Amino acid sequence: MDITARVRDLADKAQQQLPHIQTEEATKLALINPFIREVLGYDTTDLTEVVPEYTADVGVKRGEKVDYAIFRDGEPLILIEAKKAGSRLHEEEPSQLYRYFTTTPSAQFGIYTDGIKYLFYSDLEKDNIMDHRPFLILDLLDSDSAPVEEVAKFVKSEFNPQAIRASANELKYTRAIKSELQQEVTNPSEELVKLLMGRVYTGLKTKAKLEQFTAMTRRAARQLIRDELRGTLNTALAQGDPTATELADGSDSMPTPEDSEDEVVTTESELNGFYAVKAILHASVDPQRVTLRDTKRACTIMLDDNQRKPVCRFWFDKKQKYLGVFDADKKETRLPIDSVDEIFAHADTLKATAARYA
């Protein structure tokens, strides 16, 4: 079984186990141990390969332990810090892992994980000082081929630290630049607006004009993306791509006017709901097919970014939240829920809806 299949198999198991995981120890048992053993190929029962609760003394603090250390030739090369499944890793700096890395000279990589997301770090900027940015992120519920190919380099039989570090620097900064560009499209910074404004506008640069150009920059960025999508679609049509023909006929993948409203903000609750639906459908639907489309009124989860394939809808803008579910005729029924976690209680309904489109 290749690594893509192994990752998908673990993702299926994770989707089944997530509703039952309540502690960090349960996360290790159900998710992280299988990742180390089944995906990376290390024997978690062999203490010459994997040492749990590895002692990594920090300064005057003794008895500090990192959750896992993966050894090679008698030296710990990979340190792993675990958190309970569902932890917001981006909001929690991996400070413990940072300290452990510094006090373990042989360590070349650190992994910070909640069993679902795996953030890979190294010391690319300064020797023996772990970088603050991960160079690779694997999300079991949203994996694509590129991260899996990079994770494959950590498999025991293929492990080559030099090869990993050679590509890690580009991966790290490419990810960072992509993140910054996404942020600029959603919420252009004042620096970018002033730069563009200086190139196209020669009038007086007042605060009111800056606000006007901020809105225009946001719209221009979105229009540019839509134009690129149309160009790609037209190229595919010219080459006879049947998928492109279907999309062009339905026009369901193209953004609607409502989608381009500047006031639309996808909330944290909506994103968590989106991830919950992806987890529910993972066993039967490729995660890449599950998409989110947000508007001022509601947030719709659909397959293939196709309005004719709605899976559910979130009505989360009021104190009372509702989950909208669809019957065979696409008639929506709103079900009151108190938290995003209650979406899992309607898993069978969502699976049945997705199965109708499959």
Short mmCIF file of C-alpha atoms in Angstrom, two decimals:
data_model
loop_
_atom_site.label_atom_id
_atom_site.label_comp_id
_atom_site.label_asym_id
_atom_site.label_seq_id
_atom_site.Cartn_x
_atom_site.Cartn_y
_atom_site.Cartn_z
CA MET A 1 0.00 0.00 0.00
CA ASP A 2 1.52 3.38 -1.00
CA ILE A 3 1.64 6.33 1.36
CA THR A 4 -1.36 8.08 -0.21
CA ALA A 5 -3.51 5.04 0.50
CA ARG A 6 -2.08 4.76 4.02
CA VAL A 7 -2.85 8.40 4.76
CA ARG A 8 -6.37 8.03 3.42
CA ASP A 9 -6.89 4.88 5.47
CA LEU A 10 -5.78 6.68 8.63
CA ALA A 11 -8.00 9.64 7.73
CA ASP A 12 -10.99 7.28 7.51
CA LYS A 13 -10.17 5.91 10.95
CA ALA A 14 -9.70 9.42 12.33
CA GLN A 15 -13.11 10.47 11.06
CA GLN A 16 -14.67 7.54 12.93
CA GLN A 17 -12.71 8.13 16.13
CA LEU A 18 -12.95 11.93 16.42
CA PRO A 19 -16.36 12.04 18.18
CA HIS A 20 -14.98 9.70 20.88
CA ILE A 21 -11.64 11.42 21.57
CA GLN A 22 -11.74 13.52 24.73
CA THR A 23 -8.12 13.64 25.94
CA GLU A 24 -4.55 13.99 24.73
CA GLU A 25 -3.81 10.39 25.70
CA ALA A 26 -6.74 9.18 23.61
CA THR A 27 -5.41 11.27 20.71
CA LYS A 28 -2.03 9.56 20.98
CA LEU A 29 -3.55 6.10 21.15
CA ALA A 30 -6.11 6.48 18.36
CA LEU A 31 -4.35 8.83 15.94
CA ILE A 32 -0.69 9.64 16.55
CA ASN A 33 0.60 6.13 17.29
CA PRO A 34 -1.03 4.83 14.06
CA PHE A 35 0.48 7.75 12.11
CA ILE A 36 3.99 6.93 13.33
CA ARG A 37 3.50 3.20 12.79
CA GLU A 38 1.27 2.87 9.72
CA VAL A 39 2.15 5.99 7.74
CA LEU A 40 5.81 6.59 8.63
CA GLY A 41 6.63 2.90 9.11
CA TYR A 42 8.32 3.03 12.52
CA ASP A 43 7.82 0.27 15.07
CA THR A 44 6.17 1.98 18.05
CA THR A 45 6.98 -1.06 20.23
CA ASP A 46 10.72 -0.85 19.50
CA LEU A 47 12.39 1.59 21.90
CA THR A 48 15.44 1.82 19.64
CA GLU A 49 13.17 3.48 17.04
CA VAL A 50 10.43 5.30 18.94
CA VAL A 51 10.75 6.53 22.52
CA PRO A 52 7.60 7.90 24.16
CA GLU A 53 8.01 10.53 26.90
CA TYR A 54 11.59 11.15 25.87
CA THR A 55 13.50 13.22 28.43
CA ALA A 56 14.71 16.53 27.01
CA ASP A 57 15.95 18.58 29.97
CA VAL A 58 15.62 22.33 29.46
CA GLY A 59 18.13 24.52 31.30
CA VAL A 60 17.62 24.19 35.06
CA LYS A 61 14.33 22.35 34.48
CA ARG A 62 14.84 18.62 34.81
CA GLY A 63 12.58 15.81 33.74
CA GLU A 64 11.08 17.71 30.80
CA LYS A 65 9.66 15.17 28.38
CA VAL A 66 8.69 15.39 24.73
CA ASP A 67 5.81 13.11 23.74
CA TYR A 68 7.80 11.11 21.18
CA ALA A 69 11.35 10.95 19.83
CA ILE A 70 12.10 9.00 16.66
CA PHE A 71 15.63 7.62 16.64
CA ARG A 72 18.06 6.76 13.89
CA ASP A 73 21.54 5.34 14.49
CA GLY A 74 21.05 5.83 18.23
CA GLU A 75 20.24 9.57 17.97
CA PRO A 76 16.85 11.31 18.25
CA LEU A 77 16.26 13.02 14.88
CA ILE A 78 12.52 13.74 15.02
CA LEU A 79 10.71 15.14 18.08
CA ILE A 80 6.92 15.06 18.26
CA GLU A 81 4.74 17.15 20.57
CA ALA A 82 1.12 16.04 20.86
CA LYS A 83 -2.04 17.96 21.70
CA LYS A 84 -5.62 16.82 22.12
CA ALA A 85 -7.50 16.37 18.85
CA GLY A 86 -9.23 19.59 17.89
CA SER A 87 -6.63 21.91 19.43
CA ARG A 88 -6.03 25.09 17.46
CA LEU A 89 -2.41 24.51 16.61
CA HIS A 90 -1.92 27.80 14.78
CA GLU A 91 -3.02 29.72 17.86
CA GLU A 92 -0.86 27.71 20.25
CA GLU A 93 2.83 28.36 19.68
CA PRO A 94 4.72 25.05 19.97
CA SER A 95 6.82 26.55 22.77
CA GLN A 96 7.53 23.20 24.44
CA LEU A 97 8.66 21.65 21.17
CA TYR A 98 10.80 24.75 20.55
CA ARG A 99 12.58 24.25 23.90
CA TYR A 100 13.01 20.50 23.42
CA PHE A 101 14.47 21.05 19.96
CA THR A 102 17.05 23.52 21.28
CA THR A 103 18.25 21.14 24.00
CA THR A 104 18.47 18.12 21.66
CA PRO A 105 21.43 18.86 19.33
CA SER A 106 20.85 15.82 17.13
CA ALA A 107 17.21 16.76 16.39
CA GLN A 108 16.64 17.89 12.82
CA PHE A 109 12.85 17.95 12.65
CA GLY A 110 9.96 18.69 14.98
CA ILE A 111 6.33 17.68 14.48
CA TYR A 112 3.52 19.50 16.29
CA THR A 113 0.23 17.66 16.03
CA ASP A 114 -3.28 17.12 17.33
CA GLY A 115 -3.50 13.82 15.46
CA ILE A 116 -5.36 15.45 12.56
CA LYS A 117 -2.99 18.24 11.56
CA TYR A 118 0.75 17.60 11.45
CA LEU A 119 2.99 20.69 11.38
CA PHE A 120 6.58 19.93 10.38
CA TYR A 121 9.41 22.21 11.56
CA SER A 122 13.16 22.33 11.16
CA ASP A 123 16.06 24.71 11.89
CA LEU A 124 16.49 26.21 8.45
CA GLU A 125 17.22 29.75 9.59
CA LYS A 126 19.58 29.11 12.50
CA ASP A 127 21.23 25.83 13.49
CA ASN A 128 19.62 24.06 16.46
CA ILE A 129 16.97 26.81 16.82
CA MET A 130 13.59 25.62 15.58
CA ASP A 131 11.96 27.91 13.03
CA HIS A 132 8.75 29.65 14.02
CA ARG A 133 7.06 28.72 10.74
CA PRO A 134 6.38 25.11 9.71
CA PHE A 135 7.70 24.15 6.30
CA LEU A 136 5.02 21.52 5.74
CA ILE A 137 1.48 20.94 6.99
CA LEU A 138 -0.46 17.72 6.52
CA ASP A 139 -4.17 17.79 7.34
CA LEU A 140 -5.70 14.32 7.32
CA LEU A 141 -9.13 15.79 6.61
CA ASP A 142 -7.92 18.01 3.78
CA SER A 143 -4.93 16.26 2.26
CA ASP A 144 -3.80 16.65 -1.33
CA SER A 145 -1.04 14.92 -3.27
CA ALA A 146 1.70 17.52 -2.79
CA PRO A 147 1.91 17.40 1.05
CA VAL A 148 1.60 13.61 1.01
CA GLU A 149 4.53 13.40 -1.40
CA GLU A 150 6.60 15.50 0.98
CA VAL A 151 5.52 13.46 4.01
CA ALA A 152 6.66 10.36 2.11
CA LYS A 153 10.24 11.58 2.61
CA PHE A 154 9.81 10.94 6.35
CA VAL A 155 8.92 7.27 5.86
CA LYS A 156 11.51 5.08 7.61
CA SER A 157 12.61 3.29 4.42
CA GLU A 158 12.98 6.59 2.53
CA PHE A 159 14.15 8.90 5.31
CA ASN A 160 16.88 11.22 4.05
CA PRO A 161 17.31 14.33 6.25
CA GLN A 162 19.51 16.10 3.71
CA ALA A 163 16.99 15.66 0.91
CA ILE A 164 14.16 16.89 3.13
CA ARG A 165 16.06 19.99 4.21
CA ALA A 166 17.01 20.76 0.61
CA SER A 167 13.34 21.18 -0.34
CA ALA A 168 12.04 22.40 3.02
CA ASN A 169 13.21 25.99 2.61
CA GLU A 170 11.28 26.51 -0.63
CA LEU A 171 8.23 24.73 0.80
CA LYS A 172 8.28 26.93 3.87
CA TYR A 173 8.44 30.26 2.10
CA THR A 174 6.12 29.23 -0.74
CA ARG A 175 3.50 28.37 1.89
CA ALA A 176 4.10 31.67 3.68
CA ILE A 177 3.82 33.72 0.48
CA LYS A 178 0.64 31.89 -0.52
CA SER A 179 -0.85 32.64 2.90
CA GLU A 180 0.05 36.33 2.59
CA LEU A 181 -1.45 36.53 -0.90
CA GLN A 182 -4.67 34.92 0.30
CA GLN A 183 -4.84 37.46 3.11
CA GLU A 184 -4.26 40.34 0.70
CA VAL A 185 -7.08 39.14 -1.56
CA THR A 186 -9.47 38.89 1.39
CA ASN A 187 -8.35 41.97 3.28
CA PRO A 188 -5.81 44.13 1.39
CA SER A 189 -3.22 45.74 3.63
CA GLU A 190 -2.75 49.49 3.71
CA GLU A 191 0.77 49.02 2.33
CA LEU A 192 -0.50 47.18 -0.76
CA VAL A 193 -3.34 49.64 -1.33
CA LYS A 194 -0.95 52.60 -1.12
CA LEU A 195 1.47 50.90 -3.51
CA LEU A 196 -1.20 50.25 -6.14
CA MET A 197 -2.84 53.61 -5.55
CA GLY A 198 0.49 55.35 -6.19
CA ARG A 199 0.81 53.57 -9.54
CA VAL A 200 -2.66 54.31 -10.92
CA TYR A 201 -3.88 57.47 -9.17
CA THR A 202 -2.24 60.90 -9.31
CA GLY A 203 -4.75 62.86 -7.23
CA LEU A 204 -4.68 63.81 -3.56
CA LYS A 205 -4.38 60.70 -1.38
CA THR A 206 -6.90 61.40 1.37
CA LYS A 207 -8.21 58.96 3.97
CA ALA A 208 -11.51 58.74 2.08
CA LYS A 209 -9.65 57.93 -1.15
CA LEU A 210 -7.60 55.27 0.64
CA GLU A 211 -10.80 53.59 1.88
CA GLN A 212 -12.25 53.77 -1.64
CA PHE A 213 -9.13 52.19 -3.14
CA THR A 214 -9.11 49.49 -0.47
CA ALA A 215 -12.56 48.34 -1.61
CA MET A 216 -11.55 48.59 -5.27
CA THR A 217 -8.36 46.59 -4.63
CA ARG A 218 -10.38 43.82 -2.98
CA ARG A 219 -12.82 43.69 -5.91
CA ALA A 220 -10.01 43.82 -8.48
CA ALA A 221 -8.22 40.90 -6.82
CA ARG A 222 -11.38 38.79 -6.91
CA GLN A 223 -12.09 39.75 -10.51
CA LEU A 224 -8.53 38.77 -11.45
CA ILE A 225 -9.04 35.34 -9.88
CA ARG A 226 -12.35 34.89 -11.72
CA ASP A 227 -10.71 35.94 -15.00
CA GLU A 228 -7.93 33.38 -14.44
CA LEU A 229 -10.53 30.69 -13.75
CA ARG A 230 -12.43 31.58 -16.92
CA GLY A 231 -9.20 31.48 -18.90
CA THR A 232 -8.37 28.03 -17.56
CA LEU A 233 -11.89 26.84 -18.28
CA ASN A 234 -11.80 28.18 -21.84
CA THR A 235 -8.47 26.46 -22.46
CA ALA A 236 -9.88 23.19 -21.19
CA LEU A 237 -12.95 23.60 -23.39
CA ALA A 238 -10.75 24.17 -26.42
CA GLN A 239 -8.92 20.93 -25.59
CA GLY A 240 -12.18 19.01 -25.29
CA ASP A 241 -12.08 18.41 -21.51
CA PRO A 242 -15.49 16.86 -20.66
CA THR A 243 -15.36 18.14 -17.09
CA ALA A 244 -14.86 21.68 -18.34
CA THR A 245 -17.79 21.25 -20.71
CA GLU A 246 -20.04 20.16 -17.84
CA LEU A 247 -18.97 23.12 -15.72
CA ALA A 248 -19.49 25.55 -18.57
CA ASP A 249 -22.97 24.17 -19.26
CA GLY A 250 -24.01 24.46 -15.63
CA SER A 251 -21.98 27.56 -14.77
CA ASP A 252 -22.09 26.34 -11.19
CA SER A 253 -18.43 26.79 -10.42
CA MET A 254 -18.29 30.45 -11.28
CA PRO A 255 -18.69 32.96 -8.45
CA THR A 256 -22.08 34.62 -8.14
CA PRO A 257 -22.60 38.35 -7.50
CA GLU A 258 -23.53 37.51 -3.92
CA ASP A 259 -20.18 35.78 -3.45
CA SER A 260 -18.23 38.90 -4.30
CA GLU A 261 -19.77 41.16 -1.66
CA ASP A 262 -17.03 42.72 0.40
CA GLU A 263 -18.95 42.32 3.67
CA VAL A 264 -18.93 38.50 3.59
CA VAL A 265 -16.74 37.07 6.35
CA THR A 266 -16.47 33.34 6.97
CA THR A 267 -16.55 32.93 10.74
CA GLU A 268 -14.58 30.50 12.87
CA SER A 269 -17.80 28.58 13.64
CA GLU A 270 -18.52 28.20 9.94
CA LEU A 271 -14.99 26.97 9.24
CA ASN A 272 -15.23 24.47 12.11
CA GLY A 273 -18.57 23.32 10.72
CA PHE A 274 -17.00 22.93 7.29
CA TYR A 275 -14.23 20.75 8.73
CA ALA A 276 -16.82 18.69 10.62
CA VAL A 277 -18.74 17.99 7.40
CA LYS A 278 -15.52 17.04 5.60
CA ALA A 279 -14.75 14.62 8.42
CA ILE A 280 -18.22 13.09 8.23
CA LEU A 281 -18.04 12.59 4.46
CA HIS A 282 -14.40 11.58 4.26
CA ALA A 283 -15.03 7.84 4.09
CA SER A 284 -17.25 8.14 1.00
CA VAL A 285 -16.27 11.43 -0.67
CA ASP A 286 -12.87 12.78 -1.70
CA PRO A 287 -12.26 15.74 0.68
CA GLN A 288 -11.25 17.93 -2.27
CA ARG A 289 -14.83 17.71 -3.58
CA VAL A 290 -16.31 19.20 -0.41
CA THR A 291 -16.36 22.98 -0.76
CA LEU A 292 -17.65 26.02 1.09
CA ARG A 293 -19.47 28.97 -0.39
CA ASP A 294 -20.26 31.83 1.98
CA THR A 295 -22.72 34.68 1.53
CA LYS A 296 -24.15 37.38 3.78
CA ARG A 297 -27.20 35.24 4.50
CA ALA A 298 -25.76 31.77 5.08
CA CYS A 299 -22.84 29.45 4.44
CA THR A 300 -23.44 26.49 2.09
CA ILE A 301 -21.41 23.28 1.96
CA MET A 302 -21.61 21.58 -1.43
CA LEU A 303 -19.88 19.02 -3.59
CA ASP A 304 -17.64 20.11 -6.46
CA ASP A 305 -18.40 23.79 -5.77
CA ASN A 306 -21.69 23.10 -7.54
CA GLN A 307 -24.86 24.87 -6.39
CA ARG A 308 -26.90 21.92 -7.60
CA LYS A 309 -25.15 19.65 -5.10
CA PRO A 310 -25.82 21.25 -1.69
CA VAL A 311 -24.94 19.03 1.27
CA CYS A 312 -26.01 21.36 4.08
CA ARG A 313 -26.21 25.01 5.04
CA PHE A 314 -25.10 26.88 8.17
CA TRP A 315 -27.28 29.60 9.64
CA PHE A 316 -24.89 30.74 12.35
CA ASP A 317 -25.39 34.52 12.36
CA LYS A 318 -27.93 34.50 15.22
CA LYS A 319 -27.75 33.39 18.85
CA GLN A 320 -29.70 30.25 17.87
CA LYS A 321 -27.72 28.33 15.27
CA TYR A 322 -29.40 26.21 12.60
CA LEU A 323 -28.12 23.42 10.38
CA GLY A 324 -29.95 23.34 7.06
CA VAL A 325 -30.31 19.84 5.56
CA PHE A 326 -31.72 18.92 2.15
CA ASP A 327 -34.10 16.18 1.02
CA ALA A 328 -34.12 14.45 -2.37
CA ASP A 329 -35.93 17.44 -3.93
CA LYS A 330 -33.36 19.83 -2.42
CA LYS A 331 -35.97 21.24 -0.06
CA GLU A 332 -34.20 22.64 2.99
CA THR A 333 -35.15 21.95 6.60
CA ARG A 334 -33.49 23.97 9.35
CA LEU A 335 -32.53 22.04 12.47
CA PRO A 336 -31.65 24.00 15.63
CA ILE A 337 -28.22 23.20 17.10
CA ASP A 338 -26.39 24.65 20.08
CA SER A 339 -22.83 23.99 18.92
CA VAL A 340 -20.89 22.92 15.86
CA ASP A 341 -20.23 19.55 17.49
CA GLU A 342 -23.93 18.69 17.10
CA ILE A 343 -23.40 18.45 13.33
CA PHE A 344 -21.99 14.96 13.97
CA ALA A 345 -25.42 13.91 15.28
CA HIS A 346 -26.75 14.41 11.73
CA ALA A 347 -23.93 12.51 10.04
CA ASP A 348 -26.23 9.89 8.46
CA THR A 349 -28.39 12.58 6.89
CA LEU A 350 -25.38 14.37 5.40
CA LYS A 351 -23.90 11.13 4.09
CA ALA A 352 -27.19 10.22 2.44
CA THR A 353 -27.39 13.66 0.80
CA ALA A 354 -23.85 13.41 -0.56
CA ALA A 355 -24.51 9.86 -1.79
CA ARG A 356 -27.35 11.10 -3.99
CA TYR A 357 -24.91 13.32 -5.92
CA ALA A 358 -22.25 10.62 -6.16
#
